[in-house]
PDB file with one MODEL, atoms N, CA, C and O in Angstrom:
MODEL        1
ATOM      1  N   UNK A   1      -8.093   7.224 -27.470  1.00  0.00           N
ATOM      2  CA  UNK A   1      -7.974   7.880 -26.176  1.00  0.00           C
ATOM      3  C   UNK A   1      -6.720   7.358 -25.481  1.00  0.00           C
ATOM      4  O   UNK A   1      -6.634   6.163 -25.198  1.00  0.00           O
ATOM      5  N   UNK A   2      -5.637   8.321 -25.168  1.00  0.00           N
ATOM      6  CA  UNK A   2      -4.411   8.020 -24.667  1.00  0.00           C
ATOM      7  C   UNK A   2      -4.897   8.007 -22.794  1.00  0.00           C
ATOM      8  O   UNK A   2      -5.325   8.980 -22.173  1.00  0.00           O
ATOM      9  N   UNK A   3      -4.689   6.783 -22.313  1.00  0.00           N
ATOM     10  CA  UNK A   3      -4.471   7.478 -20.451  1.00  0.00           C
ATOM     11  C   UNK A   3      -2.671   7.733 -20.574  1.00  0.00           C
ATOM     12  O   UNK A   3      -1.789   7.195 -21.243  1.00  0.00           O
ATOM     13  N   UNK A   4      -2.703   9.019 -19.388  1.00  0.00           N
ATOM     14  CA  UNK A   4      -1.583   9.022 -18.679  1.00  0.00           C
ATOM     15  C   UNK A   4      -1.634   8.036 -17.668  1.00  0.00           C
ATOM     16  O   UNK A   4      -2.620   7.396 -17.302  1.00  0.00           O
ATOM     17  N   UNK A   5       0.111   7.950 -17.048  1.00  0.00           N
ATOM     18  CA  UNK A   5       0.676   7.088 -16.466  1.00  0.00           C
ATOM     19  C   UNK A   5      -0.798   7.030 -15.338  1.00  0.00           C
ATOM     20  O   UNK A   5      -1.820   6.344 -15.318  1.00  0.00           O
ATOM     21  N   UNK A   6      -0.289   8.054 -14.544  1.00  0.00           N
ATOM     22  CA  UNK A   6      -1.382   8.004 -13.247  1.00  0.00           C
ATOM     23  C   UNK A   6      -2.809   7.857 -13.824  1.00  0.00           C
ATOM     24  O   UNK A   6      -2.805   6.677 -14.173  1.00  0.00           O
ATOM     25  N   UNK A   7      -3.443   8.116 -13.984  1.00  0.00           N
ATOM     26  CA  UNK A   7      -4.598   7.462 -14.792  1.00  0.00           C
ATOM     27  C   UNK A   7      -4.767   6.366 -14.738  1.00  0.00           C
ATOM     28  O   UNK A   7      -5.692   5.983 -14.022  1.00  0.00           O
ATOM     29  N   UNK A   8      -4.102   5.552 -15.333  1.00  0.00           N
ATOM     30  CA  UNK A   8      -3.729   4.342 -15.685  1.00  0.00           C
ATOM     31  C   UNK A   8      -3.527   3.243 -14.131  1.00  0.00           C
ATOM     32  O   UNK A   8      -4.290   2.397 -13.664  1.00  0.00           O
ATOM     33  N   UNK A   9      -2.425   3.637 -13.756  1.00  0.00           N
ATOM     34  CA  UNK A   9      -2.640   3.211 -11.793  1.00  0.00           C
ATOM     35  C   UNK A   9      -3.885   3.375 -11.034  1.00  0.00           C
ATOM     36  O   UNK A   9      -4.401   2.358 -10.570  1.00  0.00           O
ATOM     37  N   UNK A  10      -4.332   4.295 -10.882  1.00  0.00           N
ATOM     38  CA  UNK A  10      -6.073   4.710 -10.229  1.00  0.00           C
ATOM     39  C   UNK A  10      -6.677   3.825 -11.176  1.00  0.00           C
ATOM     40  O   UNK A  10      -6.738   2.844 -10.436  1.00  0.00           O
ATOM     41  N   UNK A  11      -7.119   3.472 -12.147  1.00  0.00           N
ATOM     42  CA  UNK A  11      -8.291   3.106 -12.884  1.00  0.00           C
ATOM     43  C   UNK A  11      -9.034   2.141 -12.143  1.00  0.00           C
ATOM     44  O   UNK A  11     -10.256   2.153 -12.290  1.00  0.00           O
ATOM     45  N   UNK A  12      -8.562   1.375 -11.437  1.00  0.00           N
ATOM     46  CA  UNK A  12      -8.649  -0.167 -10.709  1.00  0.00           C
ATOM     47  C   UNK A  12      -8.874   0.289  -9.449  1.00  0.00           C
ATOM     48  O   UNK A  12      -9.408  -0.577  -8.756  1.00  0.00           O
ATOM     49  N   UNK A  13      -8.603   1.669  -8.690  1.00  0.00           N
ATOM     50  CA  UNK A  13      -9.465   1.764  -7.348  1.00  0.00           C
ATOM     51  C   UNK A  13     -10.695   2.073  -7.217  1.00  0.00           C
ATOM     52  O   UNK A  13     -11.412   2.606  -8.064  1.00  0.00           O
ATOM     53  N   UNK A  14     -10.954   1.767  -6.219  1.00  0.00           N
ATOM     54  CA  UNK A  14     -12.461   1.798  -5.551  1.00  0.00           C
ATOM     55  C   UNK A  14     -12.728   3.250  -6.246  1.00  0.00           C
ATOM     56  O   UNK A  14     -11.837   4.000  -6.642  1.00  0.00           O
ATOM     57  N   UNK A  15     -14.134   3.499  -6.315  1.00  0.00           N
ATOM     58  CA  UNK A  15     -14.810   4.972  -6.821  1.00  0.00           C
ATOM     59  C   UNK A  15     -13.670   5.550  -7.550  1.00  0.00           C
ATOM     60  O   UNK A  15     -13.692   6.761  -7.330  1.00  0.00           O
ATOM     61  N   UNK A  16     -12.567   5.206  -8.408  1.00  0.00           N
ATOM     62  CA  UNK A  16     -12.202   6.778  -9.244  1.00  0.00           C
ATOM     63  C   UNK A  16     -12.758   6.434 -10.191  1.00  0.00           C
ATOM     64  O   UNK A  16     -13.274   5.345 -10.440  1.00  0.00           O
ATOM     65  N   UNK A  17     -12.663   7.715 -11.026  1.00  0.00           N
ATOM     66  CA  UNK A  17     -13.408   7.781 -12.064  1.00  0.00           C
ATOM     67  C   UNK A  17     -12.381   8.732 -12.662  1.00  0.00           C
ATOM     68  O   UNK A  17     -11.827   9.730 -12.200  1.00  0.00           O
ATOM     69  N   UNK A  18     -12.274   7.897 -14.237  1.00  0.00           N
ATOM     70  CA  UNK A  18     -11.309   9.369 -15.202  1.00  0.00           C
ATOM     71  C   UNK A  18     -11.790  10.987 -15.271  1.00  0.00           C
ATOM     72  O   UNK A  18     -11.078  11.964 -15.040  1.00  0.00           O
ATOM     73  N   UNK A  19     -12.911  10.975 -15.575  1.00  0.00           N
ATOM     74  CA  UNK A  19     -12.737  12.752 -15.552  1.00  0.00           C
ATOM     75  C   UNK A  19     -14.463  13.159 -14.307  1.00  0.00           C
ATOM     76  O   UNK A  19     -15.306  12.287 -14.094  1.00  0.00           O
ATOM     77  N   UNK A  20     -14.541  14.357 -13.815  1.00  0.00           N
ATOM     78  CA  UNK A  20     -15.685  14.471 -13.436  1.00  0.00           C
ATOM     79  C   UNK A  20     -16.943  14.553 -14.068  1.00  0.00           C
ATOM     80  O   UNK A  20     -17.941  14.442 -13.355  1.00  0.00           O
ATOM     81  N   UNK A  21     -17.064  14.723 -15.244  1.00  0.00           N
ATOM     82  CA  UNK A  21     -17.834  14.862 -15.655  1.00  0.00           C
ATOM     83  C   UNK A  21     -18.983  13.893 -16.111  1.00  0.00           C
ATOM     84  O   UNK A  21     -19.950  14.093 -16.845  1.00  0.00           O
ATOM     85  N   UNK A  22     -18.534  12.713 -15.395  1.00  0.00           N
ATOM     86  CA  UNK A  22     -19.621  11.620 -15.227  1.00  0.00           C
ATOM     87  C   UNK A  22     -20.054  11.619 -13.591  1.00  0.00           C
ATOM     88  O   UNK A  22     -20.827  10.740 -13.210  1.00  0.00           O
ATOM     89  N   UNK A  23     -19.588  12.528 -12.721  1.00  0.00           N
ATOM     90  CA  UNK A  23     -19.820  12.646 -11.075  1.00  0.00           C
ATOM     91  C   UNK A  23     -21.406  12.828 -10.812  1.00  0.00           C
ATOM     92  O   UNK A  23     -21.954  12.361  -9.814  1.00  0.00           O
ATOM     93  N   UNK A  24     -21.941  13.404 -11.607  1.00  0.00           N
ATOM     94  CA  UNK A  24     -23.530  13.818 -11.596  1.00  0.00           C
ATOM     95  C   UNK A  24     -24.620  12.577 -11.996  1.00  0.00           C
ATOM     96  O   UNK A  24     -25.819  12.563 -11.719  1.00  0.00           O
ATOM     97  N   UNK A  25     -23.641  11.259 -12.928  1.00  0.00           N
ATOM     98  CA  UNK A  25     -24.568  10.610 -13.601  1.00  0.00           C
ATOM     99  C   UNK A  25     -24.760   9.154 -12.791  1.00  0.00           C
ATOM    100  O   UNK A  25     -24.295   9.204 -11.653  1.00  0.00           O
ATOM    101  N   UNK A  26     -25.196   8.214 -13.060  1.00  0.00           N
ATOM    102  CA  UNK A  26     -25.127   6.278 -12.584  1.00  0.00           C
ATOM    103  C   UNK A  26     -23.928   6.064 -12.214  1.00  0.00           C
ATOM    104  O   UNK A  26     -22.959   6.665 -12.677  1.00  0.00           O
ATOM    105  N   UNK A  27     -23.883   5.270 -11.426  1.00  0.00           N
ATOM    106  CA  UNK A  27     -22.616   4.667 -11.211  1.00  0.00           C
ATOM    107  C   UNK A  27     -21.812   5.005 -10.254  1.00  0.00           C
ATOM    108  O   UNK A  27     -21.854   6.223 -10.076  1.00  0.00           O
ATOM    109  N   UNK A  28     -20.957   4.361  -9.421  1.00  0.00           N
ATOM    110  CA  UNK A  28     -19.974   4.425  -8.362  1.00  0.00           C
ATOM    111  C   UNK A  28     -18.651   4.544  -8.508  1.00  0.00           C
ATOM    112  O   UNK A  28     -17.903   4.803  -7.565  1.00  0.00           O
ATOM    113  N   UNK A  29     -18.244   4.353  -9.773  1.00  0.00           N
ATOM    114  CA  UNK A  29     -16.900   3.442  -9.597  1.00  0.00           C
ATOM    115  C   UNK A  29     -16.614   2.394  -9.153  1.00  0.00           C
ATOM    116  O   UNK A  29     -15.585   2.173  -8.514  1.00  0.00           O
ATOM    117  N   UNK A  30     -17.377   1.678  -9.391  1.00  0.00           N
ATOM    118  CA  UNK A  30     -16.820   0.127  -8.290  1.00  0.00           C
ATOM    119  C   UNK A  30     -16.711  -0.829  -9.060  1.00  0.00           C
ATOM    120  O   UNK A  30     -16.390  -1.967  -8.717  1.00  0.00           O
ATOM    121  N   UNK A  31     -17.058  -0.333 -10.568  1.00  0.00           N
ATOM    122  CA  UNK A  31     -16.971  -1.917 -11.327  1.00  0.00           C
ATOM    123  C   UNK A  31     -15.974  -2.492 -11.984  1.00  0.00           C
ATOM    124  O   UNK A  31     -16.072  -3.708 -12.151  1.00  0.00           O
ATOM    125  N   UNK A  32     -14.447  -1.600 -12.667  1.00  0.00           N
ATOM    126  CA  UNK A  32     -13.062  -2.096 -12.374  1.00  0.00           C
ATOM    127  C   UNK A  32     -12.698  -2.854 -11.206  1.00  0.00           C
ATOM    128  O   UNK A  32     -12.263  -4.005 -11.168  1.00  0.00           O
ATOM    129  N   UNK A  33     -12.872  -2.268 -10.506  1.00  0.00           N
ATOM    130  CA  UNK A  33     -12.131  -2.446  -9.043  1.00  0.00           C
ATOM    131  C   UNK A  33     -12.529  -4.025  -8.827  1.00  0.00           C
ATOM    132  O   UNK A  33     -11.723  -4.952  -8.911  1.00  0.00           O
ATOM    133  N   UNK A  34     -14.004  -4.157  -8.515  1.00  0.00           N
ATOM    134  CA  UNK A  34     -14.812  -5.464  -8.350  1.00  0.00           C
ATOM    135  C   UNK A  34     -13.929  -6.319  -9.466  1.00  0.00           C
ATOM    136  O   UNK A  34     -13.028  -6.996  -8.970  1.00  0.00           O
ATOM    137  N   UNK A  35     -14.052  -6.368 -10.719  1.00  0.00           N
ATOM    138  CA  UNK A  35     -13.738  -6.981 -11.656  1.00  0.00           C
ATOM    139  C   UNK A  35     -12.292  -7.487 -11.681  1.00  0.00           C
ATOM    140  O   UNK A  35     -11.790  -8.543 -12.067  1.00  0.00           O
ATOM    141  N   UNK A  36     -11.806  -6.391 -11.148  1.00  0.00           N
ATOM    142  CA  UNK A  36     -10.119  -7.068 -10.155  1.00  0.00           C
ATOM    143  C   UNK A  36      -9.944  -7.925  -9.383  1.00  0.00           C
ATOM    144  O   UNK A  36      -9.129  -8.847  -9.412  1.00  0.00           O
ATOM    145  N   UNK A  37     -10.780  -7.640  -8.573  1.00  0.00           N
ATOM    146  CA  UNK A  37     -10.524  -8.769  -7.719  1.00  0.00           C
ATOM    147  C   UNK A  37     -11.459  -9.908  -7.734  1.00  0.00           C
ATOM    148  O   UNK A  37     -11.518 -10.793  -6.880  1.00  0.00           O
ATOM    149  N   UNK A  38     -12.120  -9.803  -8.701  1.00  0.00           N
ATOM    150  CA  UNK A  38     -12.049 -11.778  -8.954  1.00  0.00           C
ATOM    151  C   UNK A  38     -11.259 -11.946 -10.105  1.00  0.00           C
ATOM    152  O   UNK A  38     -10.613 -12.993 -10.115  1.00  0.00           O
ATOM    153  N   UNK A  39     -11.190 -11.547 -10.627  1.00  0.00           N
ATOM    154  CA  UNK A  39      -9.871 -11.862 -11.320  1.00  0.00           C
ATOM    155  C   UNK A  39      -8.602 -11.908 -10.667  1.00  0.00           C
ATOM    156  O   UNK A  39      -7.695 -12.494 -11.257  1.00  0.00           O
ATOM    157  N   UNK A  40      -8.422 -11.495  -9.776  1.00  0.00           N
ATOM    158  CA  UNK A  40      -7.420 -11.665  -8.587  1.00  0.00           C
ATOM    159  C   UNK A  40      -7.595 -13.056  -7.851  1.00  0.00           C
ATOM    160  O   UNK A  40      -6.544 -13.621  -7.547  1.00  0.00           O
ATOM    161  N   UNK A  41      -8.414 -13.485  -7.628  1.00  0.00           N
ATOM    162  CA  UNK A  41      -9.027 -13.861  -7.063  1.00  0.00           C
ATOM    163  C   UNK A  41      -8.887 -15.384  -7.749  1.00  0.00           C
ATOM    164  O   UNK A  41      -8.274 -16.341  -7.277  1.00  0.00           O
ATOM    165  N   UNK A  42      -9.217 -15.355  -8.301  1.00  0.00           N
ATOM    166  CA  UNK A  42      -9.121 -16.772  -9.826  1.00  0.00           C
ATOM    167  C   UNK A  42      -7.305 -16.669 -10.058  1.00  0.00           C
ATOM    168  O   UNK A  42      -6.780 -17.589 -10.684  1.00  0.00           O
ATOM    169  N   UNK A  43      -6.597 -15.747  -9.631  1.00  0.00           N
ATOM    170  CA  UNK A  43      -4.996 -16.041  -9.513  1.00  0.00           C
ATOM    171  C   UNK A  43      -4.717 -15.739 -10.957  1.00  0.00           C
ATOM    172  O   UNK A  43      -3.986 -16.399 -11.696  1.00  0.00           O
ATOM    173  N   UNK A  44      -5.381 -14.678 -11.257  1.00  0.00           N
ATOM    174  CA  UNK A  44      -5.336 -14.117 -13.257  1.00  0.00           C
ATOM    175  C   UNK A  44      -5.322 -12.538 -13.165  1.00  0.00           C
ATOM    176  O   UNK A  44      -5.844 -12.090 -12.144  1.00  0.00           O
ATOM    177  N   UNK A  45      -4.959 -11.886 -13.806  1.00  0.00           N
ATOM    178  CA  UNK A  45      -4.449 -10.487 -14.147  1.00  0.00           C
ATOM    179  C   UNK A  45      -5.275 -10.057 -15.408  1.00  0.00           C
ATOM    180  O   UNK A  45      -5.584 -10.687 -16.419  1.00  0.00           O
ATOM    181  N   UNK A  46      -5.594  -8.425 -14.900  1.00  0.00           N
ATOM    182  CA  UNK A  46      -6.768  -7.632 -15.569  1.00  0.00           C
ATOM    183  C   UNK A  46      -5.603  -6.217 -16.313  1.00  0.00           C
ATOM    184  O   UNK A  46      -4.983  -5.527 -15.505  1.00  0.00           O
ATOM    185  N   UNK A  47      -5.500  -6.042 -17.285  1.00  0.00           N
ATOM    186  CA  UNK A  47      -4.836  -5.102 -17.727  1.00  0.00           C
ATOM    187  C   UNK A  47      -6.028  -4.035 -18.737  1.00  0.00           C
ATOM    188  O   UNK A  47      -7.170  -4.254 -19.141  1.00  0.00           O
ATOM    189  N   UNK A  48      -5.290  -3.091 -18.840  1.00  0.00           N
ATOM    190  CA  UNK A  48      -6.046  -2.007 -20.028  1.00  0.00           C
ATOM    191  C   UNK A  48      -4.958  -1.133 -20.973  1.00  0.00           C
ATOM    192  O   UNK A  48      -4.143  -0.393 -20.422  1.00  0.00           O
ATOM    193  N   UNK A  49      -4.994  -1.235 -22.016  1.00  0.00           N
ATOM    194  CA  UNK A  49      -4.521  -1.043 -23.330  1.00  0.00           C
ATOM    195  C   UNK A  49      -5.028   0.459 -23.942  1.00  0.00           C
ATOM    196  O   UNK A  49      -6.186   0.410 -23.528  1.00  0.00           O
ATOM    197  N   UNK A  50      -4.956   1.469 -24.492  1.00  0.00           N
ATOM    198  CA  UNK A  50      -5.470   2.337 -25.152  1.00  0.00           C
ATOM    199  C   UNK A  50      -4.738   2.657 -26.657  1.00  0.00           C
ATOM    200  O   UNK A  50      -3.550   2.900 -26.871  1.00  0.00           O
ATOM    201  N   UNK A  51      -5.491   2.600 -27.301  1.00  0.00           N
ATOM    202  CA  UNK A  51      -5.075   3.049 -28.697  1.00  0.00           C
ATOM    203  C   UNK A  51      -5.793   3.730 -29.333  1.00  0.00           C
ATOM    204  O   UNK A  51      -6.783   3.080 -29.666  1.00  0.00           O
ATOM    205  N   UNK A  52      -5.821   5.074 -29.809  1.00  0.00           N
ATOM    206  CA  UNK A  52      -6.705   5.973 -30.421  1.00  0.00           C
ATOM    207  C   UNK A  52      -8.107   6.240 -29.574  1.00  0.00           C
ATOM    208  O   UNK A  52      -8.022   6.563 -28.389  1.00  0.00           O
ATOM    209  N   UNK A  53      -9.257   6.111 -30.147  1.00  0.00           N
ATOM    210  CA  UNK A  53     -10.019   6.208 -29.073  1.00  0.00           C
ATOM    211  C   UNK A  53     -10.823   5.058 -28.479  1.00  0.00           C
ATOM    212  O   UNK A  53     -11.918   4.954 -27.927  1.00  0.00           O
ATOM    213  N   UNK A  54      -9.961   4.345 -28.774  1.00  0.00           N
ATOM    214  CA  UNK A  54     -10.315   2.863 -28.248  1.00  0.00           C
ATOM    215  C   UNK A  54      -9.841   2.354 -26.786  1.00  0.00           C
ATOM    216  O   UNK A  54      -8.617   2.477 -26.766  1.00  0.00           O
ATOM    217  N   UNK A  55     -10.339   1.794 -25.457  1.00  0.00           N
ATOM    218  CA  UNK A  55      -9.816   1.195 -24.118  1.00  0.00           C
ATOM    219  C   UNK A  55     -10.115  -0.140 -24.535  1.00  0.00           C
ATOM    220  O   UNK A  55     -11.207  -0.492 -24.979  1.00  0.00           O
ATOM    221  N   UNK A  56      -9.131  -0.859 -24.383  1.00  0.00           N
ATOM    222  CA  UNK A  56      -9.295  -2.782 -23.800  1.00  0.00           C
ATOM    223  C   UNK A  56      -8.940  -3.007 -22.836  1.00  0.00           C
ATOM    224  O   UNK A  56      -7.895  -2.606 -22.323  1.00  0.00           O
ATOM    225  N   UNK A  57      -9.613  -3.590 -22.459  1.00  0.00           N
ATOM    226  CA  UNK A  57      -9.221  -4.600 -20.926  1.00  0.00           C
ATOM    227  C   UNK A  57      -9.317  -5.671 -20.853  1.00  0.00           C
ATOM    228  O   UNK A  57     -10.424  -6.193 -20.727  1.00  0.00           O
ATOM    229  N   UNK A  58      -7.820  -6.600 -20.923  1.00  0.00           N
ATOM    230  CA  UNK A  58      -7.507  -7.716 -21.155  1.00  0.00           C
ATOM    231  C   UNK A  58      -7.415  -8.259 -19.749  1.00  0.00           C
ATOM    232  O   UNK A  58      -6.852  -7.834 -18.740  1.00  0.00           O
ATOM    233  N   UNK A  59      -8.363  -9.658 -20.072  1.00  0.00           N
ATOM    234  CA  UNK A  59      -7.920 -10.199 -18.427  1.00  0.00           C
ATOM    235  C   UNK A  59      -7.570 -11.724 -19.058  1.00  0.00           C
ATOM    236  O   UNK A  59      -8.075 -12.355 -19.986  1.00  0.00           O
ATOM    237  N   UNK A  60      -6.360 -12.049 -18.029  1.00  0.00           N
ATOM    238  CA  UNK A  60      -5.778 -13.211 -18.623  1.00  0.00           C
ATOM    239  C   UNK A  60      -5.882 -14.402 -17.269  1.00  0.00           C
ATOM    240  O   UNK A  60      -5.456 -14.003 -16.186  1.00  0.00           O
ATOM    241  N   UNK A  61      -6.371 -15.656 -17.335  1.00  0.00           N
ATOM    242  CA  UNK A  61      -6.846 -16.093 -16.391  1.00  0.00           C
ATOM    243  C   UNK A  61      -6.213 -17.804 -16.516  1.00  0.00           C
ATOM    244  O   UNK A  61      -6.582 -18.512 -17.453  1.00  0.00           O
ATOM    245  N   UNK A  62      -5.421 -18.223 -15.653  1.00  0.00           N
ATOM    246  CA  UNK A  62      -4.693 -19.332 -15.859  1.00  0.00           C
ATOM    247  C   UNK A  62      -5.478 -20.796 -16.341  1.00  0.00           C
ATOM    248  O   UNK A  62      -6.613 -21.108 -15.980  1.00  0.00           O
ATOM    249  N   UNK A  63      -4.891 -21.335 -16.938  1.00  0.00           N
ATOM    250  CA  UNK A  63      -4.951 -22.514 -17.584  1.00  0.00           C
ATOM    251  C   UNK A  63      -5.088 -23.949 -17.073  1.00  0.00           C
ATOM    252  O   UNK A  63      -4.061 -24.627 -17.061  1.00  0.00           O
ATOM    253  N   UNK A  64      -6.384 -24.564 -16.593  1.00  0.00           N
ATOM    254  CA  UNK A  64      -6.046 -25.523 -15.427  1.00  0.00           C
ATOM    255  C   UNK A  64      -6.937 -26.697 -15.797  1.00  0.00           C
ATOM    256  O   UNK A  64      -8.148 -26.631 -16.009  1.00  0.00           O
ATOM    257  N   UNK A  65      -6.109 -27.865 -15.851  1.00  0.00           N
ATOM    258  CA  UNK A  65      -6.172 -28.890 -16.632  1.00  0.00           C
ATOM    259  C   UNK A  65      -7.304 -30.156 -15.544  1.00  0.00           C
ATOM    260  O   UNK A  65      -7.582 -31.271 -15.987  1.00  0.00           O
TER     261      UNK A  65
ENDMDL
END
């Protein structure tokens, strides 16, 4: 599964959601978003990757001795 650019920017706000067709089912949208900001939060960065029909979301979270 390829995202476009914009896609890709929204994913991490509050309530969006990639297509409507999950609008009817569970869920808010809020659990990227949340997941940002503690990872924000912890001073570490949340990214997402797509390759074929695969999404990752890499969160990288600093190193503290």
């Amino acid at each position: 599964m390829k995202f476009f650019e914009e896609e890709r920017k929204n994913l991490f706000k509050r309530f969006f959601r990639l297509d409507e067709s999950h609008s009817g089912g569970k869920g808010y949208g809020l659990g990227l978003s949340i997941a940002k900001e503690i990872v924000t939060m912890h001073k570490g960065e949340i990214k997402v990757e797509s390759e074929k029909k695969y999404i990752h979301f890499i969160v990288l979270l600093p190193w503290i001795r």
